[in-house]
């Protein structure tokens, strides 16, 4: 969490509530309880000068002026997560479906005799999130939108149009992406869609392929959401521990083409793990993220071409992988004279090490991706070799051809398109079929 009023960054690492400087120096500011859930941190701005921290079902108030972290006794064992709206601290106790509200601009004062408990639908509350002036109360099957109506002792009231037929399958998946709230949803009929709500009308934004993948995971409950904005794009990330996978949506694109997977390549065992950078904060003009499996602090940038550190402190490579759909025409045997990749070329690094002559690895499958050919390497240009063509000739024949390309060199990788050269000439029957 980055407090913009005081230009200070904070995090919970294990049992420590810490402050992180612009040079990544870590200073402990106190200890907190922990459980299997992530911590939450919110501030109440200049008017309050405090942070509300929830961790391990307990709540804490941190006073920025004095650097004192104090436990909130009234919320002991009752704080699953927290948020802030209009200067009021808000805490959910998911065990009882009760929502508690602090005094105005004072996270230290709570009257737990007054609370919100839903009656619009019978399913329990599992999550809360503030977005666009609304307090979203997310249930297991349905959700509600509340706003500040100026009432007393609880200022928030239910919006008459606020009952939503999408609940939440993963309590820590809701995140504000751009001008909308996005989360892993559940309804009375099933779960596994990812929805987005700019107001009180959620819409499904996960593609059929993403939903099919989510249906194969053992559990969605422990998925954790995150967001960041970079180069004019807003990204929503959601990591599913049971699937060892991180799904990412570019919210600027139509849902059908907006999704991809983020992953950390484990070269020694030739596998992808869920992406290890997590818990983004835009602090000190940098995109900063923690390592979900350790204490490292990373800066994420489009000019950094390596991933997280391995056990020896060496940066892991980013292995980018693109795979095309199967190429099928009436299940005919098709011929492939050439395959060409349109990629930015001439981006090699100076010197003689890895990346000085960056390589694309291509392989193909003739059975819809079940078995694969050996990888075939092509250079995409040493530094300054801007006329390089990246192509593979004499591709043979197949019925359900799938092409896959991968790059692991520490250089910029910008793939524009891919082409089958002389494809229609080599397959005249396909051309005739089209004319007919």
Short mmCIF file of C-alpha atoms in Angstrom, two decimals, residues 64-369:
data_model
loop_
_atom_site.label_atom_id
_atom_site.label_comp_id
_atom_site.label_asym_id
_atom_site.label_seq_id
_atom_site.Cartn_x
_atom_site.Cartn_y
_atom_site.Cartn_z
CA UNK A 64 1.45 7.96 10.42
CA UNK A 65 2.64 10.91 12.52
CA UNK A 66 3.92 8.75 15.39
CA UNK A 67 4.70 5.45 13.61
CA UNK A 68 2.71 3.57 16.26
CA UNK A 69 0.79 0.40 15.37
CA UNK A 70 -1.98 -0.46 17.82
CA UNK A 71 -4.36 -3.40 17.95
CA UNK A 72 -8.09 -2.57 17.78
CA UNK A 73 -9.50 -4.57 20.68
CA UNK A 74 -13.13 -4.22 19.58
CA UNK A 75 -12.35 -6.04 16.32
CA UNK A 76 -10.19 -8.86 17.68
CA UNK A 77 -11.09 -12.03 15.79
CA UNK A 78 -13.65 -10.14 13.70
CA UNK A 79 -11.61 -8.61 10.86
CA UNK A 80 -11.48 -10.73 7.71
CA UNK A 81 -10.72 -7.70 5.51
CA UNK A 82 -11.05 -3.93 5.49
CA UNK A 83 -11.66 -0.92 3.26
CA UNK A 84 -12.55 2.78 3.49
CA UNK A 85 -15.34 4.95 2.07
CA UNK A 86 -15.85 8.67 2.70
CA UNK A 87 -13.46 8.62 5.66
CA UNK A 88 -15.15 5.67 7.40
CA UNK A 89 -13.21 2.48 8.04
CA UNK A 90 -15.13 -0.64 7.04
CA UNK A 91 -14.38 -4.19 8.24
CA UNK A 92 -16.06 -7.48 7.34
CA UNK A 93 -16.32 -10.41 9.71
CA UNK A 94 -17.06 -13.19 7.26
CA UNK A 95 -17.69 -15.69 10.07
CA UNK A 96 -20.86 -13.78 11.07
CA UNK A 97 -21.57 -11.81 7.86
CA UNK A 98 -21.36 -8.60 9.89
CA UNK A 99 -19.86 -5.35 8.56
CA UNK A 100 -18.52 -2.86 11.10
CA UNK A 101 -17.97 0.86 10.50
CA UNK A 102 -15.52 3.15 12.32
CA UNK A 103 -16.03 6.71 13.46
CA UNK A 104 -15.50 9.34 10.78
CA UNK A 105 -11.75 9.81 10.08
CA UNK A 106 -10.85 7.72 13.12
CA UNK A 107 -9.85 4.11 12.57
CA UNK A 108 -9.22 3.70 16.29
CA UNK A 109 -12.89 4.01 17.33
CA UNK A 110 -15.51 1.33 16.56
CA UNK A 111 -18.89 0.57 18.09
CA UNK A 112 -19.47 -3.11 17.36
CA UNK A 113 -23.01 -2.89 18.71
CA UNK A 114 -23.88 -1.22 15.41
CA UNK A 115 -23.25 -3.17 12.23
CA UNK A 116 -24.59 -4.00 8.78
CA UNK A 117 -26.07 -7.46 8.31
CA UNK A 118 -27.78 -8.21 5.04
CA UNK A 119 -31.43 -9.17 4.67
CA UNK A 120 -31.92 -8.79 0.91
CA UNK A 121 -30.77 -12.36 0.23
CA UNK A 122 -30.02 -15.39 2.44
CA UNK A 123 -26.46 -16.20 1.33
CA UNK A 124 -23.65 -15.08 3.70
CA UNK A 125 -21.28 -12.21 2.99
CA UNK A 126 -17.79 -13.32 1.99
CA UNK A 127 -16.10 -10.11 0.79
CA UNK A 128 -16.33 -6.31 0.69
CA UNK A 129 -14.85 -3.73 -1.67
CA UNK A 130 -15.23 -0.01 -2.28
CA UNK A 131 -15.41 1.32 -5.85
CA UNK A 132 -16.93 4.38 -7.53
CA UNK A 133 -18.56 5.63 -4.33
CA UNK A 134 -20.27 2.29 -3.63
CA UNK A 135 -19.67 -0.20 -0.87
CA UNK A 136 -19.99 -3.60 -2.51
CA UNK A 137 -21.11 -6.33 -0.11
CA UNK A 138 -20.32 -9.55 -1.92
CA UNK A 139 -22.15 -12.69 -0.86
CA UNK A 140 -21.61 -16.34 -1.71
CA UNK A 141 -24.28 -16.20 -4.47
CA UNK A 142 -25.56 -12.61 -4.66
CA UNK A 143 -24.18 -9.15 -3.87
CA UNK A 144 -25.40 -5.71 -2.83
CA UNK A 145 -24.45 -2.11 -3.51
CA UNK A 146 -24.59 0.41 -0.63
CA UNK A 147 -23.84 4.15 -0.60
CA UNK A 148 -23.33 6.88 1.98
CA UNK A 149 -26.84 8.13 2.74
CA UNK A 150 -25.80 10.18 5.76
CA UNK A 151 -27.74 7.99 8.18
CA UNK A 152 -26.81 7.39 11.82
CA UNK A 153 -25.28 5.46 13.48
CA UNK A 154 -24.41 3.58 10.25
CA UNK A 155 -24.08 6.10 7.41
CA UNK A 156 -24.44 3.56 4.59
CA UNK A 157 -27.75 2.48 3.09
CA UNK A 158 -28.78 -0.09 0.51
CA UNK A 159 -29.24 1.23 -3.02
CA UNK A 160 -32.77 0.33 -4.25
CA UNK A 161 -31.21 -1.09 -7.42
CA UNK A 162 -28.31 -2.65 -5.60
CA UNK A 163 -29.15 -6.36 -5.51
CA UNK A 164 -26.89 -8.22 -7.96
CA UNK A 165 -27.28 -11.84 -8.99
CA UNK A 166 -23.54 -12.49 -8.92
CA UNK A 167 -21.83 -13.43 -5.68
CA UNK A 168 -18.14 -14.04 -5.03
CA UNK A 169 -16.33 -17.39 -5.23
CA UNK A 170 -12.95 -15.98 -4.10
CA UNK A 171 -13.13 -13.39 -1.28
CA UNK A 172 -9.77 -11.77 -2.09
CA UNK A 173 -10.26 -11.66 -5.87
CA UNK A 174 -12.22 -8.34 -6.05
CA UNK A 175 -10.04 -5.48 -7.30
CA UNK A 176 -10.73 -2.08 -8.81
CA UNK A 177 -9.51 -2.14 -12.43
CA UNK A 178 -9.90 1.26 -14.05
CA UNK A 179 -13.42 2.47 -13.33
CA UNK A 180 -14.90 -0.92 -12.42
CA UNK A 181 -14.79 -3.66 -9.82
CA UNK A 182 -13.77 -7.10 -11.07
CA UNK A 183 -13.95 -10.45 -9.27
CA UNK A 184 -14.32 -14.24 -9.53
CA UNK A 185 -18.06 -14.77 -9.37
CA UNK A 186 -20.50 -17.41 -8.18
CA UNK A 187 -24.26 -17.70 -8.52
CA UNK A 188 -26.88 -20.09 -7.22
CA UNK A 189 -26.33 -22.10 -10.43
CA UNK A 190 -22.54 -22.39 -10.49
CA UNK A 191 -19.25 -20.56 -10.33
CA UNK A 192 -16.14 -19.78 -12.35
CA UNK A 193 -17.01 -16.69 -14.39
CA UNK A 194 -15.08 -13.45 -13.86
CA UNK A 195 -17.36 -10.43 -13.80
CA UNK A 196 -16.91 -6.67 -13.96
CA UNK A 197 -19.19 -3.96 -12.62
CA UNK A 198 -18.77 -0.24 -13.28
CA UNK A 199 -21.99 0.34 -11.34
CA UNK A 200 -24.52 -2.15 -10.04
CA UNK A 201 -24.91 -4.31 -13.15
CA UNK A 202 -22.11 -6.90 -13.39
CA UNK A 203 -21.26 -8.41 -16.76
CA UNK A 204 -19.22 -11.51 -17.50
CA UNK A 205 -15.80 -10.63 -18.96
CA UNK A 206 -14.07 -14.02 -18.85
CA UNK A 207 -13.82 -15.87 -22.14
CA UNK A 208 -15.15 -19.39 -22.59
CA UNK A 209 -11.57 -20.69 -22.57
CA UNK A 210 -10.81 -19.01 -19.23
CA UNK A 211 -14.02 -20.32 -17.68
CA UNK A 212 -13.24 -23.83 -18.92
CA UNK A 213 -9.81 -23.62 -17.27
CA UNK A 214 -11.29 -22.37 -13.99
CA UNK A 215 -13.76 -25.24 -13.93
CA UNK A 216 -10.82 -27.63 -13.85
CA UNK A 217 -9.29 -26.18 -10.68
CA UNK A 218 -9.86 -27.97 -7.40
CA UNK A 219 -10.88 -24.75 -5.67
CA UNK A 220 -11.45 -21.11 -6.56
CA UNK A 221 -11.79 -19.88 -2.98
CA UNK A 222 -8.19 -18.85 -2.45
CA UNK A 223 -7.71 -16.91 -5.68
CA UNK A 224 -6.14 -13.47 -5.15
CA UNK A 225 -6.73 -10.48 -7.44
CA UNK A 226 -4.44 -7.59 -8.32
CA UNK A 227 -4.41 -4.67 -10.76
CA UNK A 228 -2.03 -2.18 -12.32
CA UNK A 229 -1.94 0.34 -15.17
CA UNK A 230 0.92 0.69 -17.63
CA UNK A 231 1.41 2.27 -21.08
CA UNK A 232 -2.26 3.12 -21.46
CA UNK A 233 -3.52 -0.35 -20.47
CA UNK A 234 -5.24 -1.51 -17.29
CA UNK A 235 -4.57 -5.10 -16.24
CA UNK A 236 -6.51 -7.33 -13.87
CA UNK A 237 -4.58 -10.34 -12.57
CA UNK A 238 -5.96 -13.27 -10.62
CA UNK A 239 -3.79 -16.06 -9.22
CA UNK A 240 -5.37 -19.45 -8.51
CA UNK A 241 -3.17 -21.49 -6.14
CA UNK A 242 -5.04 -24.74 -6.79
CA UNK A 243 -4.38 -24.35 -10.51
CA UNK A 244 -0.85 -22.95 -10.07
CA UNK A 245 -1.89 -20.33 -12.61
CA UNK A 246 -2.19 -16.56 -12.96
CA UNK A 247 -4.76 -15.26 -15.45
CA UNK A 248 -4.44 -11.68 -16.71
CA UNK A 249 -6.97 -9.50 -18.52
CA UNK A 250 -6.14 -6.38 -20.51
CA UNK A 251 -9.35 -4.51 -19.75
CA UNK A 252 -8.84 -2.24 -22.78
CA UNK A 253 -9.57 -5.15 -25.14
CA UNK A 254 -12.80 -7.03 -25.89
CA UNK A 255 -13.20 -9.93 -23.43
CA UNK A 256 -12.82 -12.62 -26.11
CA UNK A 257 -9.26 -11.50 -26.89
CA UNK A 258 -8.25 -9.82 -23.63
CA UNK A 259 -6.94 -12.81 -21.65
CA UNK A 260 -3.52 -14.39 -21.32
CA UNK A 261 -1.59 -16.28 -18.66
CA UNK A 262 1.26 -14.81 -16.62
CA UNK A 263 3.75 -17.34 -15.31
CA UNK A 264 7.22 -17.78 -13.87
CA UNK A 265 9.34 -20.21 -15.90
CA UNK A 266 11.09 -22.84 -13.79
CA UNK A 267 13.80 -23.85 -16.24
CA UNK A 268 15.33 -26.61 -14.11
CA UNK A 269 12.09 -28.58 -14.27
CA UNK A 270 10.78 -27.16 -17.58
CA UNK A 271 7.46 -25.94 -16.18
CA UNK A 272 5.49 -22.78 -15.58
CA UNK A 273 4.35 -21.78 -12.08
CA UNK A 274 1.84 -19.11 -11.12
CA UNK A 275 3.42 -15.70 -11.60
CA UNK A 276 5.38 -14.89 -8.45
CA UNK A 277 5.19 -11.04 -8.45
CA UNK A 278 2.13 -10.02 -6.42
CA UNK A 279 0.49 -7.22 -4.41
CA UNK A 280 1.20 -4.29 -6.71
CA UNK A 281 1.75 -0.73 -5.50
CA UNK A 282 2.61 2.26 -7.65
CA UNK A 283 5.13 3.89 -5.32
CA UNK A 284 7.91 6.43 -5.87
CA UNK A 285 7.01 6.53 -9.55
CA UNK A 286 7.60 2.78 -9.93
CA UNK A 287 5.45 -0.31 -10.39
CA UNK A 288 6.54 -2.28 -7.32
CA UNK A 289 5.54 -5.82 -6.40
CA UNK A 290 6.37 -8.33 -3.69
CA UNK A 291 7.44 -11.91 -4.26
CA UNK A 292 4.55 -14.13 -3.20
CA UNK A 293 6.98 -16.86 -2.05
CA UNK A 294 9.64 -14.71 -0.37
CA UNK A 295 10.59 -11.28 0.88
CA UNK A 296 11.98 -9.78 -2.30
CA UNK A 297 10.72 -6.45 -3.64
CA UNK A 298 10.67 -6.05 -7.42
CA UNK A 299 10.30 -3.17 -9.82
CA UNK A 300 8.17 -4.10 -12.83
CA UNK A 301 8.89 -2.26 -16.07
CA UNK A 302 8.52 -2.77 -19.79
CA UNK A 303 12.29 -2.22 -20.02
CA UNK A 304 13.15 -5.09 -17.63
CA UNK A 305 13.44 -8.41 -19.47
CA UNK A 306 13.96 -10.87 -16.60
CA UNK A 307 11.64 -12.33 -13.97
CA UNK A 308 11.98 -13.05 -10.24
CA UNK A 309 15.09 -14.39 -8.50
CA UNK A 310 15.79 -18.09 -8.05
CA UNK A 311 17.25 -19.68 -4.90
CA UNK A 312 20.76 -18.58 -5.86
CA UNK A 313 19.75 -14.94 -6.36
CA UNK A 314 19.91 -15.18 -10.16
CA UNK A 315 17.10 -13.61 -12.17
CA UNK A 316 14.91 -16.17 -13.90
CA UNK A 317 14.23 -15.72 -17.61
CA UNK A 318 10.88 -14.59 -18.94
CA UNK A 319 9.80 -17.31 -21.34
CA UNK A 320 7.16 -15.86 -23.66
CA UNK A 321 5.03 -18.43 -25.45
CA UNK A 322 2.43 -17.98 -28.19
CA UNK A 323 0.37 -20.79 -29.66
CA UNK A 324 -1.93 -20.61 -32.67
CA UNK A 325 -5.23 -22.46 -33.04
CA UNK A 326 -5.32 -25.67 -35.07
CA UNK A 327 -5.35 -25.13 -38.84
CA UNK A 328 -8.04 -27.38 -40.27
CA UNK A 329 -9.85 -27.57 -43.61
CA UNK A 330 -12.33 -30.47 -43.90
CA UNK A 331 -9.74 -32.63 -42.13
CA UNK A 332 -7.78 -32.61 -45.41
CA UNK A 333 -4.04 -33.15 -45.45
CA UNK A 334 -2.59 -29.66 -45.92
CA UNK A 335 0.88 -28.63 -47.05
CA UNK A 336 2.95 -25.92 -45.34
CA UNK A 337 5.66 -24.47 -47.61
CA UNK A 338 6.65 -21.81 -45.09
CA UNK A 339 5.88 -20.24 -41.73
CA UNK A 340 7.00 -16.66 -41.04
CA UNK A 341 6.86 -14.75 -37.77
CA UNK A 342 6.36 -10.99 -37.88
CA UNK A 343 8.39 -9.90 -34.84
CA UNK A 344 10.42 -6.80 -34.09
CA UNK A 345 13.94 -7.63 -35.23
CA UNK A 346 17.42 -6.26 -34.64
CA UNK A 347 16.93 -5.96 -30.86
CA UNK A 348 19.93 -8.04 -29.77
CA UNK A 349 22.07 -6.89 -26.85
CA UNK A 350 25.63 -5.63 -27.17
CA UNK A 351 28.40 -8.09 -26.32
CA UNK A 352 28.47 -11.85 -26.73
CA UNK A 353 26.25 -13.18 -23.93
CA UNK A 354 22.67 -14.41 -23.97
CA UNK A 355 20.51 -12.01 -25.94
CA UNK A 356 23.28 -10.80 -28.23
CA UNK A 357 21.82 -13.02 -30.97
CA UNK A 358 18.24 -13.62 -29.73
CA UNK A 359 16.49 -16.78 -30.87
CA UNK A 360 12.88 -17.80 -31.51
CA UNK A 361 12.07 -21.44 -30.76
CA UNK A 362 9.37 -22.90 -33.01
CA UNK A 363 7.73 -26.29 -32.87
CA UNK A 364 4.56 -27.68 -34.39
CA UNK A 365 2.00 -30.38 -33.78
CA UNK A 366 0.01 -32.34 -36.35
CA UNK A 367 -2.54 -33.66 -33.87
CA UNK A 368 -4.05 -30.51 -32.34
CA UNK A 369 -1.29 -30.06 -29.75
#
